[in-house]
mmCIF file of C-alpha atoms in Angstrom:
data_model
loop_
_atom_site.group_PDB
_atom_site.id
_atom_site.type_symbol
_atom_site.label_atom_id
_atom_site.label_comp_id
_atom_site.label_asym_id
_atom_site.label_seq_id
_atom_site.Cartn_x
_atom_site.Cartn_y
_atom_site.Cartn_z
ATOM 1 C CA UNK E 7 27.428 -62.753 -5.555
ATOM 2 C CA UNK E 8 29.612 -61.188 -2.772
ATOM 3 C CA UNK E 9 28.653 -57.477 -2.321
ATOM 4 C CA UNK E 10 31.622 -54.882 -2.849
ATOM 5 C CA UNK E 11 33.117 -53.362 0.378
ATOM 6 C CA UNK E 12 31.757 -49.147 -0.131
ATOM 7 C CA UNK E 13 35.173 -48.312 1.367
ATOM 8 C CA UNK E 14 37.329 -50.201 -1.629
ATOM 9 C CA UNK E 15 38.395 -48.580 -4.578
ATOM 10 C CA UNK E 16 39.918 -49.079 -7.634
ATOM 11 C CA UNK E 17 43.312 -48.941 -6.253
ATOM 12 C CA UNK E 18 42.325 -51.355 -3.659
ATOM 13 C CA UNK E 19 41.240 -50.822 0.754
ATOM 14 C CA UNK E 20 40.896 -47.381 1.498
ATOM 15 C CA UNK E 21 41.670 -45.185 4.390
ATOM 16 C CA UNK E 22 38.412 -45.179 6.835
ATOM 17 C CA UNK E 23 35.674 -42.623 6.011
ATOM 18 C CA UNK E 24 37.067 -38.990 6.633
ATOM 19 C CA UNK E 25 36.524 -37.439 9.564
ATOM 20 C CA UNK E 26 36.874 -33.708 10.636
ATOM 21 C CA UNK E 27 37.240 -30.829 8.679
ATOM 22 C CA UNK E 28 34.924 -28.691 11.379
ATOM 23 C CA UNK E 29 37.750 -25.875 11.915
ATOM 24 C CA UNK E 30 37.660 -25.733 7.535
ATOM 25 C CA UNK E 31 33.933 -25.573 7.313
ATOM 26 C CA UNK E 32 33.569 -22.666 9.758
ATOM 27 C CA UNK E 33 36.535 -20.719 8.804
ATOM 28 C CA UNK E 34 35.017 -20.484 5.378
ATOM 29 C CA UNK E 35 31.496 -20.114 6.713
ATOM 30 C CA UNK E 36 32.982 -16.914 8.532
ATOM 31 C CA UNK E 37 34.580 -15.934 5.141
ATOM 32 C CA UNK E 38 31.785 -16.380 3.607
ATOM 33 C CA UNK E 39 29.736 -14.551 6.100
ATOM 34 C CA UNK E 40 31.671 -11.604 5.893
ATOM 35 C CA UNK E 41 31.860 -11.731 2.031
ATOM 36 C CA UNK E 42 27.884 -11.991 2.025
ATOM 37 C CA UNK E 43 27.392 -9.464 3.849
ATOM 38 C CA UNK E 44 29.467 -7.042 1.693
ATOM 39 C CA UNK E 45 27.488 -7.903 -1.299
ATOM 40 C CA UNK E 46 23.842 -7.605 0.581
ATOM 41 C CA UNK E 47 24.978 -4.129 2.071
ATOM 42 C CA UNK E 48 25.696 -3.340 -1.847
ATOM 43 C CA UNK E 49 22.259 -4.207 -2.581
ATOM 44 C CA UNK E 50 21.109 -2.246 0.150
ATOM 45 C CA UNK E 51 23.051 1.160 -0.518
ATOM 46 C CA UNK E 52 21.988 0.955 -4.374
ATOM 47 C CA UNK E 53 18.528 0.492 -3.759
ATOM 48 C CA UNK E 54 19.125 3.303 -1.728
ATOM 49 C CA UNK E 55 20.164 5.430 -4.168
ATOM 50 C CA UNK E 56 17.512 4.397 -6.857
ATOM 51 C CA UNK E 57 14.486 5.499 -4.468
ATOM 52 C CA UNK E 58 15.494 6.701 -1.012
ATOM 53 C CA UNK E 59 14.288 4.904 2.124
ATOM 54 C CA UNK E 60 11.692 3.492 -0.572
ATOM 55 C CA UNK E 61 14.165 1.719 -1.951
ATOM 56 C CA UNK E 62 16.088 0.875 0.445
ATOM 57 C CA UNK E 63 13.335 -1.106 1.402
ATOM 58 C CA UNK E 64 12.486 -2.594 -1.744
ATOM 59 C CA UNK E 65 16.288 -3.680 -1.968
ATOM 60 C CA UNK E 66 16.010 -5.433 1.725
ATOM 61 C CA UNK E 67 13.130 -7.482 0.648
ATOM 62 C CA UNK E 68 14.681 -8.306 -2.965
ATOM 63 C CA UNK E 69 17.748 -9.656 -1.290
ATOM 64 C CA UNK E 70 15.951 -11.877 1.338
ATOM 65 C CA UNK E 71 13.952 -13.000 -1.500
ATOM 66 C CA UNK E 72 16.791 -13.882 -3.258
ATOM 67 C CA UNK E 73 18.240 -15.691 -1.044
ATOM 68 C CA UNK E 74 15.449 -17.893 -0.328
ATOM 69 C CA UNK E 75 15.073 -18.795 -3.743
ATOM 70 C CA UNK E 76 19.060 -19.520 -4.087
ATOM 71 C CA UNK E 77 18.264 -21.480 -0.705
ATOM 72 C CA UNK E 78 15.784 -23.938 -1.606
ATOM 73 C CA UNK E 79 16.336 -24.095 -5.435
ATOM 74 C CA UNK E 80 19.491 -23.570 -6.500
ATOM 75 C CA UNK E 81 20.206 -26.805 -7.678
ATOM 76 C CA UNK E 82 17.008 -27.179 -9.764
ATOM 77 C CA UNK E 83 17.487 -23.747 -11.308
ATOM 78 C CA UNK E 84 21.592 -24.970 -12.122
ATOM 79 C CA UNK E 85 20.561 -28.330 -13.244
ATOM 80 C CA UNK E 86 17.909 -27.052 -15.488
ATOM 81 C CA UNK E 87 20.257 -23.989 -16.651
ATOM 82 C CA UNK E 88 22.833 -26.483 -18.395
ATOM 83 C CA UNK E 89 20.240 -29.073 -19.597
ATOM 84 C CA UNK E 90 21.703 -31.376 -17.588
ATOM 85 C CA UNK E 91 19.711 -35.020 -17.404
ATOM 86 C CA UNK E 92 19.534 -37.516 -14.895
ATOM 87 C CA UNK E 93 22.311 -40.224 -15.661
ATOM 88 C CA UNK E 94 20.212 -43.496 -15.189
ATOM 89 C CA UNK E 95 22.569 -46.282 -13.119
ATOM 90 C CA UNK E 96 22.117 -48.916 -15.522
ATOM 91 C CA UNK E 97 24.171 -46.532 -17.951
ATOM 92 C CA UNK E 98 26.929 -45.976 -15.815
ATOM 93 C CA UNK E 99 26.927 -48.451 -12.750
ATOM 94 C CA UNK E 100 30.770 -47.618 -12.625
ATOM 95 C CA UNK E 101 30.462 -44.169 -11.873
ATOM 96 C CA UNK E 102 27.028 -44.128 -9.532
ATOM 97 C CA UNK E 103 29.203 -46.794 -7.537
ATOM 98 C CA UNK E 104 32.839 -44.289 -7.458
ATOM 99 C CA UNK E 105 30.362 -41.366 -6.145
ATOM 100 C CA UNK E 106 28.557 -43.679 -3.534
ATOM 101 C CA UNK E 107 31.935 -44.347 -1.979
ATOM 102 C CA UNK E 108 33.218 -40.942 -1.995
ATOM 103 C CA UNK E 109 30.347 -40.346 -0.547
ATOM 104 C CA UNK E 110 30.442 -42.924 2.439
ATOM 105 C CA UNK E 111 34.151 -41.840 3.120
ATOM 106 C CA UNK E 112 33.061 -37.962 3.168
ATOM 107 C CA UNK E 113 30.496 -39.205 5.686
ATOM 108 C CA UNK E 114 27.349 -38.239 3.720
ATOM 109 C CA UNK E 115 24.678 -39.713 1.244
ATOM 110 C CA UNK E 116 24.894 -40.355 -2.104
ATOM 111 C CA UNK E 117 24.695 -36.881 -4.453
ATOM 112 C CA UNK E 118 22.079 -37.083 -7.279
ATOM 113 C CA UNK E 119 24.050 -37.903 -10.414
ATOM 114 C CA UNK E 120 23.283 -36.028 -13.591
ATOM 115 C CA UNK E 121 24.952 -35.366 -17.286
ATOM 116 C CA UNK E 122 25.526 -32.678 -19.341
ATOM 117 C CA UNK E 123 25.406 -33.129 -23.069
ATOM 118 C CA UNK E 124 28.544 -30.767 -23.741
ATOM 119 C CA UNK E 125 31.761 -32.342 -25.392
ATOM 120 C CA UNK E 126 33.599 -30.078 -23.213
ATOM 121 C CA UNK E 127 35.074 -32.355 -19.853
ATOM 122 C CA UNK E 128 33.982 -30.873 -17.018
ATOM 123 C CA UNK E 129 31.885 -30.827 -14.078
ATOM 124 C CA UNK E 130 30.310 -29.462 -10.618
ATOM 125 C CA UNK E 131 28.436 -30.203 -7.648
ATOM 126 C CA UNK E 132 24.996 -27.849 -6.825
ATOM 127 C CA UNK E 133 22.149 -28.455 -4.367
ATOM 128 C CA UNK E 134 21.705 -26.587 -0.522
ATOM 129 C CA UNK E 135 23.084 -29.222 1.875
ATOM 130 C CA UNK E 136 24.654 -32.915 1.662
ATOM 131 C CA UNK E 137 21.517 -34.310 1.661
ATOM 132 C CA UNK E 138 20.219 -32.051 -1.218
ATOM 133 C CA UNK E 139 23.174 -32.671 -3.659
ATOM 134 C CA UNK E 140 24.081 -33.646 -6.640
ATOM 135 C CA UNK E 141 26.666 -33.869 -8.984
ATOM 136 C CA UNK E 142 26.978 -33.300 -12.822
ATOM 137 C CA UNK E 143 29.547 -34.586 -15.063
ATOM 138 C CA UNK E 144 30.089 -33.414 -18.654
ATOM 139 C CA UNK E 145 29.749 -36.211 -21.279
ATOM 140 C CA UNK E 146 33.251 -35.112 -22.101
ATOM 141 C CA UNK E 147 34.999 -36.179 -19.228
ATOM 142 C CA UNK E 148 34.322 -39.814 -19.714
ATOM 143 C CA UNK E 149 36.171 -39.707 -23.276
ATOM 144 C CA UNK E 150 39.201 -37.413 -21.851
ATOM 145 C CA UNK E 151 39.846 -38.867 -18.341
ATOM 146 C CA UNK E 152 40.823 -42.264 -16.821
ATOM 147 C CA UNK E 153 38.526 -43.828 -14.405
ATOM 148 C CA UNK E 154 41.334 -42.926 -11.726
ATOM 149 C CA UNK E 155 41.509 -39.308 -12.703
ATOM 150 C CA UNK E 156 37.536 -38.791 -12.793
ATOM 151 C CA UNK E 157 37.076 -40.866 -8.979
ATOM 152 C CA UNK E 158 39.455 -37.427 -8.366
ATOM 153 C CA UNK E 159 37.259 -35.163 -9.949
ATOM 154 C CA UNK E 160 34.482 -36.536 -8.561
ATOM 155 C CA UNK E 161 35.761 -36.262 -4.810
ATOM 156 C CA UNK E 162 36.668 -32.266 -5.418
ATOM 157 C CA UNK E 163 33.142 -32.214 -6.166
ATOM 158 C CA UNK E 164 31.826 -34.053 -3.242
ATOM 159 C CA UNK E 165 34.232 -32.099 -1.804
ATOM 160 C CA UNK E 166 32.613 -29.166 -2.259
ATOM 161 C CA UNK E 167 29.249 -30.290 -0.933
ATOM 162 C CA UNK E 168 30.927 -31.630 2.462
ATOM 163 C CA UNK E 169 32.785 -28.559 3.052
ATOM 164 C CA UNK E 170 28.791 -26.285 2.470
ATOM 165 C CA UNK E 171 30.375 -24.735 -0.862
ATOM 166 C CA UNK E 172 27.603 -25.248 -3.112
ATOM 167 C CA UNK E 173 25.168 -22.799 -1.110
ATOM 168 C CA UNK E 174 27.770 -20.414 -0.763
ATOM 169 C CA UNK E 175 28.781 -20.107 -4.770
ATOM 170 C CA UNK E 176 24.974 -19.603 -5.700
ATOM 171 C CA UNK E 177 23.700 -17.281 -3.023
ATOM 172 C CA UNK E 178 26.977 -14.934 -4.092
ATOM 173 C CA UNK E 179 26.422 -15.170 -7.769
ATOM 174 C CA UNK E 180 22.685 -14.061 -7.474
ATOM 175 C CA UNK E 181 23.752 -11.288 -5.185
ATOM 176 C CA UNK E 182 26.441 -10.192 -7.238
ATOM 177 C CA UNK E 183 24.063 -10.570 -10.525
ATOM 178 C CA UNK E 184 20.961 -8.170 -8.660
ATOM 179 C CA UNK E 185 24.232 -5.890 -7.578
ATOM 180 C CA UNK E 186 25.372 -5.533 -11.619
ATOM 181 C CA UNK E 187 21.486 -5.572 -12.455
ATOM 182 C CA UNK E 188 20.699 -2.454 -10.093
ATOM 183 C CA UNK E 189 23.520 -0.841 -11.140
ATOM 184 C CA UNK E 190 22.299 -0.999 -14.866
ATOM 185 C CA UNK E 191 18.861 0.563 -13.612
ATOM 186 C CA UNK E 192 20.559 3.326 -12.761
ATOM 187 C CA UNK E 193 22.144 4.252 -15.512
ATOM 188 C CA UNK E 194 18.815 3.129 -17.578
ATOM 189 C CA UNK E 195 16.726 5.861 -15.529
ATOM 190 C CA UNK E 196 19.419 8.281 -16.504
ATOM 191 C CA UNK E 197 19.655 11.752 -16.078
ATOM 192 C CA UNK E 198 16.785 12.512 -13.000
ATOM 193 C CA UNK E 199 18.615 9.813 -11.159
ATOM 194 C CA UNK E 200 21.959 10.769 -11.517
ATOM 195 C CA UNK E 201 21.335 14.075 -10.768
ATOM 196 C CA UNK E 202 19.034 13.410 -7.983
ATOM 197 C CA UNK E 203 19.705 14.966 -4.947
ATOM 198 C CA UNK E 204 18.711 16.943 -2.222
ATOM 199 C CA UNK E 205 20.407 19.450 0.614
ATOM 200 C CA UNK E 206 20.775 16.546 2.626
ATOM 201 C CA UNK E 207 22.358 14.734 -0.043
ATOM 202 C CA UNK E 208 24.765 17.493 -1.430
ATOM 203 C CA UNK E 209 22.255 17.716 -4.258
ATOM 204 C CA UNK E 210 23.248 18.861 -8.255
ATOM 205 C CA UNK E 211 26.287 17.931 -9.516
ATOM 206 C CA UNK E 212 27.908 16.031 -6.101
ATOM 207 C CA UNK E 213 24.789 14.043 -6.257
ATOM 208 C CA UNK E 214 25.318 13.234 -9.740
ATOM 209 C CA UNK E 215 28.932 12.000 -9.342
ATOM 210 C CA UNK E 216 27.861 9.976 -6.072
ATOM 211 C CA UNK E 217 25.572 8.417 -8.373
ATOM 212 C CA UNK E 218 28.349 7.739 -11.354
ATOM 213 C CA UNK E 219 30.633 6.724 -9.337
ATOM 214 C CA UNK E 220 28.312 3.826 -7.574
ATOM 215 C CA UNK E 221 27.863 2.870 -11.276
ATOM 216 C CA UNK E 222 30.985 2.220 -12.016
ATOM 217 C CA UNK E 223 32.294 0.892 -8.526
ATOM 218 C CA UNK E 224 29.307 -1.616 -7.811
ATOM 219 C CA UNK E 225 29.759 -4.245 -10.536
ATOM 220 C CA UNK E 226 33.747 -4.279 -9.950
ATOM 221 C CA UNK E 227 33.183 -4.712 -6.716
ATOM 222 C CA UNK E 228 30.441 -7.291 -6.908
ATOM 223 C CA UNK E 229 32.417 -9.229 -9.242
ATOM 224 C CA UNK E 230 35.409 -9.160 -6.714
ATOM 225 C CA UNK E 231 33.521 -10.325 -3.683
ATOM 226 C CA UNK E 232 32.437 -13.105 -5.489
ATOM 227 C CA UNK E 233 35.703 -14.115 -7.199
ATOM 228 C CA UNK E 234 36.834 -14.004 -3.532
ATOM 229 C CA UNK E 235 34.589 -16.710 -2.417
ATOM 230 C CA UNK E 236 35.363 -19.353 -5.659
ATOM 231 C CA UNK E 237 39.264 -18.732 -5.696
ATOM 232 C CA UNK E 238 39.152 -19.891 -1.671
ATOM 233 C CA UNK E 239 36.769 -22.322 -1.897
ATOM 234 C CA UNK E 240 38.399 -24.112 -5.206
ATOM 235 C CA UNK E 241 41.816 -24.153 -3.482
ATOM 236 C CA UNK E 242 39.631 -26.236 -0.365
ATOM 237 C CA UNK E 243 37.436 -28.508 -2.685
ATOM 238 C CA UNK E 244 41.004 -29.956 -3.948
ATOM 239 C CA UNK E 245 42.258 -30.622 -0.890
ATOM 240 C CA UNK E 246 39.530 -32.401 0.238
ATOM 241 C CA UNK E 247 38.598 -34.169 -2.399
ATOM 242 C CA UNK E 248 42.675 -35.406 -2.606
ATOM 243 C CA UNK E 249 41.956 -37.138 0.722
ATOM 244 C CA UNK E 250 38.162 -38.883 -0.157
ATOM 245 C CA UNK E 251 40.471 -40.710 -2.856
ATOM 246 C CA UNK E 252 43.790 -41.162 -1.463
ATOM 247 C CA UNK E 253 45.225 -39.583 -4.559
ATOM 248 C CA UNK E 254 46.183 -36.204 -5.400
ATOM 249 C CA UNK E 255 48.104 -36.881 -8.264
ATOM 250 C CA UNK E 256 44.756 -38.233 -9.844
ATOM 251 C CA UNK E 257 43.180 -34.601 -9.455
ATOM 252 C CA UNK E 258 46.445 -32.880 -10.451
ATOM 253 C CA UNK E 259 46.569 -34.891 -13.880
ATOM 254 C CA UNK E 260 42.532 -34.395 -14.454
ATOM 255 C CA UNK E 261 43.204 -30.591 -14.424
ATOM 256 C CA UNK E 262 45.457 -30.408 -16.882
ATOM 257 C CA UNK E 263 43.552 -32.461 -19.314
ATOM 258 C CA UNK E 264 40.213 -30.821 -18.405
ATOM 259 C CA UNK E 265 42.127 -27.331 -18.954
ATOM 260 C CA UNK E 266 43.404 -28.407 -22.022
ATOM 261 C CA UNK E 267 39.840 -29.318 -23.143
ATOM 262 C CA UNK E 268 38.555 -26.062 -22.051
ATOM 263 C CA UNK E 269 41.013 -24.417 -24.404
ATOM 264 C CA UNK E 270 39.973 -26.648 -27.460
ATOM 265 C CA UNK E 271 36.111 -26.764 -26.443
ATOM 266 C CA UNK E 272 34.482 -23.908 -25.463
ATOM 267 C CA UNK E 273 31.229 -24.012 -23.446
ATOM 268 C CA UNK E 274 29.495 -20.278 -22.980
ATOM 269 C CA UNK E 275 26.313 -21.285 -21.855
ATOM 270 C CA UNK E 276 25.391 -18.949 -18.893
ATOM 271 C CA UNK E 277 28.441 -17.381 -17.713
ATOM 272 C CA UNK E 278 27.104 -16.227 -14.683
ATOM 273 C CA UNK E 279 27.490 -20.108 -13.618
ATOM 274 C CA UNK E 280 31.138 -20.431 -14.803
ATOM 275 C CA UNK E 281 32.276 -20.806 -11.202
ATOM 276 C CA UNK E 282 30.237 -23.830 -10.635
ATOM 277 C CA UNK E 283 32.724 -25.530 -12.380
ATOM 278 C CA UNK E 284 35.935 -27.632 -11.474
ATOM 279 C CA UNK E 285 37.601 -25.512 -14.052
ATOM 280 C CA UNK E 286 36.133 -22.288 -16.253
ATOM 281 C CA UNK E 287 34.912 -23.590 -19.045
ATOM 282 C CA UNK E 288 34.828 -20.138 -20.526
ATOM 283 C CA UNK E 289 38.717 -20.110 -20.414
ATOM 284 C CA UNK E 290 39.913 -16.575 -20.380
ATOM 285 C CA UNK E 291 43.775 -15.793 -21.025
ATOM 286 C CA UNK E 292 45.615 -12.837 -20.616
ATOM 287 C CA UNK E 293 44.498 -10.178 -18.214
ATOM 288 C CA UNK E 294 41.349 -11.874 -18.425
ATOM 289 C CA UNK E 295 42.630 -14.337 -16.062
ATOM 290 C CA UNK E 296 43.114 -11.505 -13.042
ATOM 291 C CA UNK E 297 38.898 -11.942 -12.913
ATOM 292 C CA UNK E 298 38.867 -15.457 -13.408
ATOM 293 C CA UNK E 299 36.447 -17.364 -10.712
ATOM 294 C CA UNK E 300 38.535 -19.960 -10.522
ATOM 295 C CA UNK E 301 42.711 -19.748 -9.233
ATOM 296 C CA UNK E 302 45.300 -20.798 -11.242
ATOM 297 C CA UNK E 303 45.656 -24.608 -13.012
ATOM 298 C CA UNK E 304 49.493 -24.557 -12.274
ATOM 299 C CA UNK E 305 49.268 -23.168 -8.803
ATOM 300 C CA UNK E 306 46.165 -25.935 -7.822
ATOM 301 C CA UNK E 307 48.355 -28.658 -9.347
ATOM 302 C CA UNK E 308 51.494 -27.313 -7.604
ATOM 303 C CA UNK E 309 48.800 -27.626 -4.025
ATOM 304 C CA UNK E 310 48.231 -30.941 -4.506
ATOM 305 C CA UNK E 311 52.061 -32.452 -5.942
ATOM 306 C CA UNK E 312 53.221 -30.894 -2.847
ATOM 307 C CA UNK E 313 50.106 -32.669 -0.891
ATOM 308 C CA UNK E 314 51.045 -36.100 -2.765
ATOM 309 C CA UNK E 315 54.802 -35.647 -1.683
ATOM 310 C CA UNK E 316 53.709 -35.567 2.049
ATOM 311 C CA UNK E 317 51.457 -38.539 1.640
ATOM 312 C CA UNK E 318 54.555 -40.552 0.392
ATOM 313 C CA UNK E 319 53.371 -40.624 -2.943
ATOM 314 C CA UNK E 320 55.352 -38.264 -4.675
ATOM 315 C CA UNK E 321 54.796 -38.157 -8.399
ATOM 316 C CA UNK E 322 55.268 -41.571 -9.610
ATOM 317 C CA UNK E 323 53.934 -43.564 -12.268
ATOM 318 C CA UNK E 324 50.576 -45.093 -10.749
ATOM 319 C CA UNK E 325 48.785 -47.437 -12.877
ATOM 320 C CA UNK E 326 50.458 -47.259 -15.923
ATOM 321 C CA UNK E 327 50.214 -43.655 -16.202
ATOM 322 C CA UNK E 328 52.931 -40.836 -15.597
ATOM 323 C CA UNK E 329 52.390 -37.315 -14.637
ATOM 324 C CA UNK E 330 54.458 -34.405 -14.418
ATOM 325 C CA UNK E 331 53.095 -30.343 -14.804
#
């Protein structure tokens, strides 16, 4: 039996494996950088104020623990957070096959494929490096999505782990989670730590409303700093993963179906993890969307139509199916 070409796909030869994408990778490792940095120093100056140059200390050493741990585990502890299960090949030999040629064309081995027993479609990439990955799909998305749409779905995930995204998204939820956590401490020791002080510090009541207002400001700005890194890198992980298949119509269309499921199926399990996701499965309307990890549906479909146009695709019917937002 003749062996299949890893660079064909279902919609016949691709494009050679892609290349490139250094100036993309660094910008958002310097975006990243700076974003990191912002959350650590938050660490820093709240560990501060819970015990002085004691706890300043304490904070240094909880964050480079921290990070460690995101470092060499993250996937594990993402995997294991979400019950998700190895997906044996001789179950799907379809869909191992779509993510090993993604993966040739991004240039990288094969992710670790797992499943999530959710009815909710959905999915995301974890692990430290390209050749620590892997890549968990919802057991909804193989009842909502064509096999076209989910090759897409599966490249902005790959995406993701080509362009060094899945570090980035777990190292600045943990931060942002010890950030919220300190923060709580100090309102949980109460009223000698709020009114801590000393002549150096302004002492009494101006060392109380330092205090309060660190309270209140740290989480919000956690929470921002982190939203910062998943809008940008969501916006990224579709563009790349538009050129691993060829098709950005594909991704456009699985959006709007997955959103649509999100709306109809919620999935709250660990919130803190909602941005691992190709869309929020938590699904928040309203002004609840202004601190949403992920951008816009309409504005990430709008991205790639306008991506399709320029690749002489436009938004025709492709295989039977038509699309239009």
């Amino acid at each position: 039996m003749a062996q299949r070409d890893p660079h064909m796909t279902s919609r016949g030869p691709a494009v050679p494996a892609l290349k490139g994408g250094g100036w993309h990778r660094l910008g958002n490792a310097l975006k990243t950088t700076v974003l990191l940095a912002g959350l650590t120093g938050l660490v820093l100056v709240i560990g501060q104020r819970l015990g002085g140059a004691q706890g300043l200390a304490m904070a240094g050493l909880f964050a480079v623990v921290m990070n460690f741990g995101s470092y060499w585990f993250s996937d594990r502890i993402a995997l294991a957070i979400h019950g998700a299960q190895p997906l044996p090949y001789e179950q799907a030999p379809w869909l191992h096959e779509m993510v090993e040629r993604l993966a040739a064309r991004a240039g990288m081995p094969k992710p670790k494929v797992y499943l999530l027993p959710t009815a909710q479609p959905n999915a995301f990439a974890t692990g430290r490096n390209p050749s620590h990955a892997a890549v968990a799909v919802t057991a909804g998305i193989v009842d909502i999505l064509d096999r076209r749409e989910l090759e897409g779905v599966l490249a902005h995930e790959i995406g993701h782990v080509r362009n060094r995204d899945t570090l980035i998204g777990t190292v600045a939820a943990t931060l942002a989670g010890i950030i919220s956590y300190a923060a709580q401490m100090l309102f949980w020791f109460g009223g000698s730590m709020l009114s801590r002080g000393d002549d150096e510090e302004g002492g009494g009541i101006a060392g109380a409303l330092s205090n309060l207002g660190l309270l209140l400001v740290a989480p919000i700005a956690a929470t921002l700093l982190q939203l910062a890194v998943s809008r940008s890198r969501e916006y990224g992980a579709d563009a790349t993963g538009a050129e691993l298949c060829g098709d950005p119509d594909a991704l456009a269309s699985a959006l709007l179906k997955m959103e649509r499921g999100a709306e109809a199926i919620p999935y709250d399990r660990a919130p803190a993890t909602s941005h691992l996701f190709i869309v929020n499965p938590l699904h928040h309307g309203g002004v609840m969307s202004l601190f949403s990890t992920h951008p816009p549906i309409p504005e990430r479909v709008r991205r790639l139509r306008e991506m399709s146009a320029r690749m002489g695709q436009g938004t025709r019917s492709r295989g039977g199916w038509e699309y239009a937002y």
